[in-house]
Coordinates of N, CA and C in Angstrom, one line a residue:
X1396 N 1.0 -1.2 -0.1 CA 0.0 -0.2 0.0 C 1.0 1.2 -0.3
X1397 N 0.5 2.1 -0.2 CA 0.9 3.5 -0.4 C 1.1 4.4 0.7
X1398 N 1.7 4.8 1.2 CA 1.2 5.7 2.5 C 1.3 7.0 2.0
X1399 N 0.4 8.0 2.1 CA 0.4 9.2 1.5 C 1.3 10.1 1.8
X1400 N 1.9 10.1 3.3 CA 2.8 11.1 3.6 C 4.0 10.2 3.5
X1401 N 4.2 9.4 3.0 CA 5.9 8.9 2.7 C 6.6 8.4 4.1
X1402 N 5.7 8.5 5.1 CA 6.6 8.2 6.6 C 7.0 6.6 6.8
X1403 N 8.2 6.7 6.6 CA 9.0 5.4 6.7 C 8.5 5.3 8.4
X1404 N 9.3 6.4 9.3 CA 9.1 6.1 10.4 C 8.0 5.8 11.3
X1405 N 6.7 5.8 10.4 CA 5.5 5.1 11.0 C 5.0 4.3 10.5
X1406 N 5.6 3.4 10.3 CA 5.8 2.0 9.4 C 4.9 2.0 8.3
X1407 N 5.4 2.8 7.5 CA 4.6 3.2 6.2 C 5.4 3.1 5.1
X1408 N 4.6 2.5 3.6 CA 5.7 2.3 2.6 C 5.4 4.0 1.9
X1409 N 6.7 4.5 1.7 CA 6.7 5.6 1.5 C 6.0 5.7 -0.1
X1410 N 5.7 4.9 -0.5 CA 5.0 5.1 -2.5 C 5.7 4.5 -3.2
X1411 N 5.1 3.8 -4.4 CA 5.5 3.1 -5.2 C 5.7 4.0 -6.5
X1412 N 4.7 4.4 -7.1 CA 5.0 5.5 -8.6 C 4.1 6.9 -8.1
X1413 N 5.1 8.1 -8.5 CA 4.5 9.2 -8.2 C 4.8 10.2 -9.4
X1414 N 4.1 11.2 -9.5 CA 4.1 12.5 -10.3 C 5.3 13.2 -9.7
X1415 N 5.4 13.1 -8.5 CA 6.7 14.0 -7.8 C 7.6 13.1 -7.2
X1416 N 8.3 12.4 -8.0 CA 9.3 11.1 -8.0 C 10.6 11.4 -7.1
X1417 N 10.7 12.5 -6.8 CA 12.4 12.3 -6.7 C 12.2 13.6 -5.7
X1418 N 12.9 13.4 -4.6 CA 13.1 14.2 -3.5 C 13.3 15.8 -3.8
X1419 N 13.7 16.0 -4.6 CA 13.7 17.4 -5.0 C 12.7 17.8 -5.3
X1420 N 11.7 17.2 -6.2 CA 10.4 17.5 -7.0 C 9.3 17.8 -5.7
X1421 N 9.5 16.6 -4.8 CA 8.9 16.9 -3.3 C 9.1 18.3 -2.3
X1422 N 10.2 18.4 -2.5 CA 11.0 19.9 -1.9 C 10.3 20.9 -2.5
X1423 N 10.4 21.2 -3.8 CA 9.8 21.9 -4.2 C 8.3 21.9 -4.2
X1424 N 7.7 20.8 -4.0 CA 6.2 20.8 -3.6 C 6.1 21.4 -2.3
X1425 N 6.7 20.7 -1.6 CA 6.4 21.4 0.0 C 6.9 23.0 0.0
X1426 N 7.2 23.4 -0.7 CA 8.0 24.9 -0.6 C 6.5 25.5 -1.5
X1427 N 6.1 25.1 -2.2 CA 5.1 25.8 -2.9 C 3.7 25.8 -2.1
X1428 N 3.8 24.6 -1.6 CA 2.5 24.2 -0.3 C 2.7 25.3 0.9
X1429 N 3.7 25.5 1.1 CA 4.1 26.8 2.3 C 3.5 27.6 1.8
X1430 N 3.8 28.0 0.5 CA 3.8 29.6 0.0 C 2.2 29.4 -0.5
X1431 N 1.7 28.5 -0.8 CA 0.1 28.7 -0.9 C -0.6 28.7 0.4
X1432 N -0.3 28.5 1.2 CA -0.6 28.9 2.5 C -0.4 30.1 2.9
X1433 N 0.9 30.7 2.6 CA 1.0 32.1 3.2 C 0.0 33.0 2.4
X1434 N 0.1 32.8 1.2 CA -0.6 33.6 0.1 C -2.1 33.3 0.4
X1435 N -2.5 32.4 0.7 CA -3.9 32.2 1.5 C -4.3 33.1 2.8
X1436 N -3.4 33.0 3.5 CA -3.4 34.4 4.8 C -3.6 35.6 4.0
X1437 N -2.7 35.9 3.1 CA -2.3 37.3 2.7 C -3.5 37.5 1.9
X1438 N -4.4 36.8 1.3 CA -5.9 36.9 0.3 C -6.7 37.1 1.3
X1439 N -6.8 36.4 2.6 CA -7.6 37.0 3.7 C -7.6 37.9 4.5
X1440 N -6.5 38.4 4.8 CA -6.2 39.9 5.2 C -6.3 40.9 4.3
X1441 N -6.3 40.6 2.8 CA -6.8 41.6 1.9 C -8.2 41.8 1.8
X1442 N -8.5 40.6 1.6 CA -10.1 40.6 1.0 C -10.6 39.9 2.1
X1443 N -10.7 39.4 3.1 CA -11.5 38.7 4.2 C -12.2 38.0 3.2
X1444 N -13.7 37.5 3.7 CA -14.3 36.2 3.2 C -14.3 35.8 1.9
X1445 N -14.0 36.8 0.7 CA -13.9 36.2 -0.3 C -12.2 35.8 -0.8
X1446 N -11.5 36.3 0.0 CA -9.8 35.8 -0.3 C -9.8 34.6 0.6
X1447 N -10.7 34.1 1.7 CA -11.1 32.8 2.4 C -11.3 32.3 1.2
X1448 N -12.8 32.0 0.8 CA -13.5 31.3 -0.1 C -12.8 30.7 -1.2
X1449 N -11.8 31.9 -1.9 CA -11.3 31.7 -3.1 C -10.1 30.6 -3.0
X1450 N -9.8 30.5 -1.8 CA -8.7 29.4 -1.5 C -9.4 27.9 -1.3
X1451 N -10.6 27.6 -1.0 CA -11.1 26.5 -0.7 C -11.7 25.8 -2.2
X1452 N -11.1 24.4 -2.1 CA -11.4 23.5 -3.3 C -13.0 23.5 -3.1
X1453 N -13.7 23.3 -4.4 CA -15.0 23.5 -4.1 C -15.8 22.4 -3.7
X1454 N -15.4 21.5 -3.1 CA -15.8 20.1 -2.1 C -15.1 20.5 -0.8
X1455 N -14.2 21.8 -0.6 CA -13.5 21.9 0.7 C -14.5 21.6 1.6
X1456 N -13.7 21.4 2.8 CA -14.7 21.4 4.4 C -14.1 22.0 5.5
X1457 N -14.6 23.0 6.1 CA -13.9 24.0 7.4 C -14.5 23.4 8.3
X1458 N -14.1 23.2 9.4 CA -14.0 22.4 10.4 C -13.7 23.2 11.9
X1459 N -14.4 24.7 12.3 CA -14.1 25.3 13.2 C -14.9 24.5 14.4
X1460 N -13.9 24.7 15.6 CA -14.5 23.9 17.0 C -15.7 24.7 17.2
X1461 N -16.3 24.1 18.2 CA -17.6 24.6 18.6 C -18.6 24.6 17.8
X1462 N -18.8 24.5 16.4 CA -19.9 24.5 15.3 C -20.0 23.2 14.6
X1463 N -20.9 23.1 13.5 CA -20.9 22.4 12.8 C -19.8 22.7 11.8
X1464 N -19.6 21.6 10.5 CA -18.4 21.5 9.5 C -19.3 22.5 8.5
X1465 N -18.7 23.0 7.6 CA -19.2 23.4 6.6 C -18.8 22.6 5.1
X1466 N -19.7 22.3 4.2 CA -18.9 21.3 3.1 C -19.3 22.2 2.1
X1467 N -18.0 22.1 1.2 CA -18.5 23.0 0.1 C -18.0 24.5 0.1
X1468 N -18.0 24.9 -0.7 CA -17.7 26.5 -1.1 C -18.5 27.5 -0.7
X1469 N -20.2 26.7 -0.6 CA -21.0 27.9 -0.5 C -21.5 28.0 1.0
X1470 N -21.4 26.6 1.5 CA -21.5 26.1 3.0 C -20.5 27.0 3.7
X1471 N -19.2 27.0 3.3 CA -17.7 27.6 3.8 C -18.0 29.0 3.8
X1472 N -18.7 29.6 2.4 CA -18.8 31.2 2.4 C -19.9 31.5 3.8
X1473 N -21.3 31.2 3.5 CA -21.8 31.2 4.8 C -21.2 31.1 6.4
X1474 N -20.3 29.9 6.6 CA -20.0 30.0 8.0 C -18.9 31.4 7.7
X1475 N -17.9 31.2 7.1 CA -17.1 32.7 7.0 C -17.5 33.9 7.5
X1476 N -19.1 34.3 6.7 CA -19.2 35.3 6.4 C -20.0 35.5 8.5
X1477 N -20.5 34.4 9.1 CA -20.9 34.5 10.5 C -19.4 34.3 11.1
X1478 N -18.5 34.0 11.3 CA -17.3 34.1 11.9 C -16.5 35.2 11.8
X1479 N -16.7 35.5 10.3 CA -15.5 36.7 10.6 C -16.2 37.8 10.0
X1480 N -17.2 38.2 9.6 CA -18.0 39.4 9.4 C -19.0 39.6 10.6
X1481 N -18.9 39.0 11.6 CA -19.8 39.2 12.8 C -19.3 40.5 13.8
X1482 N -20.0 41.2 14.8 CA -19.5 42.0 15.3 C -18.6 41.9 16.4
X1483 N -18.0 40.6 16.8 CA -17.3 40.4 18.1 C -15.9 40.1 17.1
X1484 N -15.9 39.9 15.6 CA -14.4 39.3 15.1 C -13.5 40.8 14.7
X1485 N -12.4 40.9 15.1 CA -11.4 42.1 14.7 C -10.4 41.5 13.4
X1486 N -9.4 40.0 13.9 CA -8.6 39.7 13.1 C -8.4 38.7 13.3
X1487 N -7.9 37.9 12.1 CA -7.0 36.5 12.2 C -5.7 36.5 11.0
X1488 N -5.3 36.0 11.9 CA -3.8 35.9 11.2 C -3.1 34.2 11.3
X1489 N -2.4 33.8 10.1 CA -1.7 32.9 10.5 C -0.3 32.6 9.9
X1490 N 0.1 31.6 10.3 CA 1.8 31.1 9.6 C 2.0 29.8 9.6
X1491 N 2.2 29.2 8.6 CA 2.2 27.9 8.2 C 4.0 27.7 8.8
X1492 N 4.0 26.3 9.9 CA 5.1 26.1 10.1 C 6.2 24.9 9.5
X1493 N 5.1 24.3 8.7 CA 5.6 22.7 8.1 C 4.5 22.4 7.4
X1494 N 5.2 21.6 6.1 CA 4.1 21.1 5.6 C 4.7 19.7 4.8
X1495 N 3.9 18.9 4.3 CA 4.3 17.8 3.7 C 3.5 17.7 2.5
X1496 N 3.9 16.7 1.2 CA 3.7 16.0 0.6 C 3.5 15.0 0.1
X1497 N 2.2 14.6 -0.2 CA 2.0 13.1 -0.5 C 3.1 12.7 -1.5
X1498 N 3.7 11.5 -1.8 CA 4.2 10.8 -2.7 C 4.0 11.2 -4.0
X1499 N 2.0 11.0 -4.3 CA 1.8 11.3 -5.5 C 1.7 12.6 -5.9
X1500 N 2.3 13.4 -5.0 CA 2.3 14.9 -5.3 C 1.2 15.9 -5.6
X1501 N -0.1 14.9 -5.3 CA -1.5 15.4 -5.4 C -2.3 16.3 -4.2
X1502 N -1.9 15.4 -3.0 CA -2.6 15.9 -1.7 C -1.2 16.4 -0.8
X1503 N -1.6 17.1 0.2 CA -0.2 17.7 1.2 C -1.3 18.3 2.4
X1504 N -0.4 19.0 3.5 CA -1.0 19.4 4.9 C 0.1 20.2 5.1
X1505 N -0.5 21.4 5.5 CA 0.3 22.2 6.4 C -0.1 22.1 7.9
X1506 N 0.5 22.9 8.9 CA 0.4 23.0 10.1 C 1.0 24.5 10.4
X1507 N 0.4 24.7 11.3 CA 1.1 26.2 11.8 C 0.3 26.9 12.8
X1508 N 0.4 28.4 13.3 CA -0.3 28.9 14.7 C -1.2 29.9 14.0
X1509 N -2.2 30.2 14.8 CA -3.0 31.3 14.1 C -3.2 32.1 15.6
X1510 N -3.5 33.2 15.3 CA -3.9 34.2 16.5 C -5.4 35.3 15.7
X1511 N -6.0 34.9 16.7 CA -7.4 35.5 16.3 C -7.9 36.4 17.4
X1512 N -8.2 37.7 17.1 CA -8.9 38.8 17.9 C -10.6 39.1 17.4
X1513 N -11.0 39.4 18.8 CA -12.0 39.7 18.7 C -12.4 40.9 20.1
X1514 N -13.9 41.2 19.9 CA -14.4 41.7 21.3 C -15.4 40.8 22.2
X1515 N -15.5 40.9 23.2 CA -15.8 40.2 24.3 C -17.5 40.9 24.1
X1516 N -18.5 40.8 24.6 CA -19.9 40.9 25.0 C -19.4 42.4 25.2
X1517 N -18.8 42.3 26.3 CA -18.4 43.4 27.4 C -17.6 44.7 26.7
X1518 N -17.1 44.2 25.3 CA -16.3 45.0 24.8 C -15.0 45.1 24.9
X1519 N -14.5 44.1 25.6 CA -13.0 43.9 26.0 C -12.4 43.2 24.7
X1520 N -11.1 43.3 24.5 CA -10.4 42.5 23.8 C -10.0 41.2 23.8
X1521 N -10.5 40.1 22.7 CA -10.2 38.9 23.8 C -8.9 38.2 22.2
X1522 N -8.1 37.7 22.7 CA -6.8 37.2 22.1 C -7.0 35.6 21.9
X1523 N -7.4 35.3 20.9 CA -6.7 33.4 21.0 C -5.8 33.3 19.9
X1524 N -4.9 32.3 20.5 CA -3.6 31.5 19.6 C -4.1 30.1 19.8
X1525 N -3.7 29.4 18.8 CA -3.5 28.1 18.5 C -2.9 27.7 17.3
X1526 N -3.0 26.3 16.7 CA -2.7 25.7 15.9 C -3.8 25.3 15.0
X1527 N -3.5 25.0 13.7 CA -4.3 24.8 12.7 C -3.5 23.4 11.9
X1528 N -4.2 22.9 11.2 CA -4.0 22.1 10.3 C -5.1 22.4 8.6
X1529 N -4.1 22.3 7.6 CA -4.7 22.2 6.6 C -5.0 21.0 5.5
X1530 N -5.6 20.7 5.2 CA -5.2 19.6 4.2 C -5.4 20.2 2.8
X1531 N -4.6 20.0 1.4 CA -4.7 20.6 0.3 C -4.7 19.5 -1.1
X1532 N -5.2 20.0 -1.5 CA -5.5 19.1 -2.7 C -5.1 20.1 -4.1
X1533 N -4.2 19.4 -4.7 CA -3.8 20.4 -6.0 C -4.5 20.0 -7.1
X1534 N -4.6 20.9 -7.6 CA -5.8 21.3 -8.9 C -5.2 20.8 -10.4
X1535 N -6.1 20.9 -11.1 CA -5.6 20.3 -12.2 C -4.7 21.4 -13.3
X1536 N -4.9 22.5 -12.8 CA -3.6 23.9 -13.2 C -2.5 23.7 -12.4
X1537 N -2.4 23.1 -11.2 CA -1.1 23.1 -10.7 C -1.5 24.1 -9.4
X1538 N -2.5 24.4 -9.5 CA -2.4 25.3 -7.8 C -3.0 24.3 -6.6
X1539 N -2.4 24.9 -5.5 CA -3.4 23.8 -4.3 C -4.4 24.4 -3.9
X1540 N -5.4 24.1 -3.6 CA -6.6 24.8 -3.0 C -7.1 23.4 -1.5
X1541 N -7.7 24.1 -0.5 CA -8.0 23.6 0.7 C -9.1 22.5 0.6
X1542 N -8.7 21.5 1.0 CA -9.4 20.4 1.1 C -10.6 20.5 2.3
X1543 N -9.6 20.6 3.4 CA -9.9 20.9 4.8 C -9.3 21.4 5.6
X1544 N -9.7 22.2 6.1 CA -9.2 23.4 7.2 C -9.9 23.4 8.5
X1545 N -9.1 23.0 9.6 CA -9.4 23.1 11.4 C -8.3 23.7 12.2
X1546 N -8.7 23.9 13.5 CA -7.6 24.6 14.2 C -8.3 24.3 15.5
X1547 N -7.6 24.6 16.8 CA -7.7 24.3 18.2 C -7.1 25.0 18.8
X1548 N -7.0 26.0 19.7 CA -6.6 27.1 20.8 C -5.4 25.9 21.5
X1549 N -4.3 26.5 21.7 CA -2.9 25.8 22.1 C -2.2 26.9 22.1
X1550 N -1.1 26.4 22.8 CA 0.3 26.8 22.8 C 0.9 26.8 21.2
X1551 N 1.8 27.5 20.7 CA 2.4 27.7 19.5 C 3.0 26.3 19.2
X1552 N 3.2 26.0 17.7 CA 3.9 24.8 17.5 C 5.1 25.1 16.9
X1553 N 6.3 24.5 17.1 CA 7.4 24.2 16.3 C 8.1 23.2 15.7
X1554 N 8.4 23.1 14.8 CA 9.2 21.9 14.3 C 10.2 21.8 15.3
X1555 N 10.2 19.7 15.2 CA 11.2 19.8 16.3 C 12.3 19.2 15.7
X1556 N 13.3 19.6 16.4 CA 14.8 18.6 15.7 C 14.6 17.4 15.2
X1557 N 15.2 17.2 14.2 CA 15.0 16.1 13.7 C 13.7 15.4 13.0
X1558 N 12.7 16.2 12.8 CA 11.4 16.2 12.0 C 12.2 16.2 10.5
X1559 N 11.7 15.2 9.8 CA 12.3 15.2 8.2 C 10.9 15.0 7.3
X1560 N 10.7 15.6 6.3 CA 10.3 15.1 5.6 C 10.5 13.7 4.8
X1561 N 9.3 13.3 4.1 CA 9.2 12.2 3.3 C 9.9 12.0 2.0
X1562 N 11.1 11.2 1.9 CA 11.9 11.2 1.0 C 13.3 12.0 1.3
X1563 N 13.7 12.4 2.6 CA 15.0 12.7 2.7 C 15.2 11.2 3.6
X1564 N 16.7 11.7 4.1 CA 17.9 10.5 4.7 C 17.0 10.3 5.9
X1565 N 17.3 9.1 6.4 CA 16.5 8.6 7.3 C 17.2 8.8 9.1
X1566 N 16.9 9.5 9.7 CA 18.0 9.9 10.8 C 17.5 9.0 12.2
X1567 N 18.4 8.5 12.7 CA 18.1 7.9 14.1 C 17.6 8.8 15.0
X1568 N 16.4 8.2 15.7 CA 16.1 9.2 16.7 C 15.7 8.7 17.7
X1569 N 15.6 9.0 18.9 CA 15.1 8.6 20.3 C 13.9 8.7 20.8
X1570 N 13.9 9.2 22.0 CA 12.2 9.6 22.3 C 12.0 8.5 23.3
X1571 N 10.8 8.8 24.3 CA 10.6 8.0 25.2 C 10.1 6.6 25.3
X1572 N 9.7 6.1 23.9 CA 9.0 4.8 23.5 C 10.5 4.1 22.8
X1573 N 11.3 4.5 22.3 CA 12.2 4.4 21.4 C 12.1 4.7 20.1
X1574 N 11.1 5.2 19.6 CA 10.7 5.9 18.5 C 10.6 7.4 18.0
X1575 N 10.2 7.8 17.3 CA 9.9 8.9 16.9 C 9.4 10.0 17.7
X1576 N 9.6 11.0 18.6 CA 9.1 11.8 19.4 C 7.7 12.5 18.8
X1577 N 8.0 12.6 17.4 CA 6.6 13.5 16.5 C 7.5 14.8 15.7
X1578 N 6.9 14.9 15.2 CA 7.7 16.1 14.2 C 7.3 17.6 14.9
X1579 N 6.3 17.8 15.9 CA 5.9 18.7 16.4 C 6.4 19.2 18.0
X1580 N 6.5 20.2 19.0 CA 6.5 20.5 20.1 C 5.6 21.5 20.0
X1581 N 5.2 22.0 21.3 CA 5.0 23.2 22.0 C 5.7 23.9 22.7
X1582 N 5.5 25.1 22.8 CA 6.4 25.9 23.7 C 5.9 26.1 25.2
X1583 N 5.0 25.1 25.4 CA 4.7 25.3 27.2 C 5.4 24.4 27.9

């Protein structure tokens, strides 16, 4: 079986055939995916809901905490208007810290940190920081679009030393259970 993320350290086969079959191709795709996520953040900062929705695949899913998931661009737009155009919303920004691309080159994910600002019912500024994961699908034109986006409050993520993308040289790693301690750690 072909493991979508090429994680040998998770006991999975890194893939047999691929449209992005060399390590340099996958590295270029990871960077393109990181840039797509940065462009997504900039589009939202510049154009609000329209910028948000423009980055979603037509079948994309948004899964915010505490409310029902939105399926498809129409529902994503409706939910985004409720979340981002309401009287208590002020700002949302994010920055990816890690990306991975499937051996096939057509799916990938980014993880990163976000900061949301708003106003409480009492008029006080409320700030929430957390992490997110966005799963991306490569389109026929070569661009990346959001297939699924979700996040949760928590301390900032940073890439752990020794985290390696698929296709890179395997490095021995320790950890409490003798395996990989994971790619991410928080600052807490």
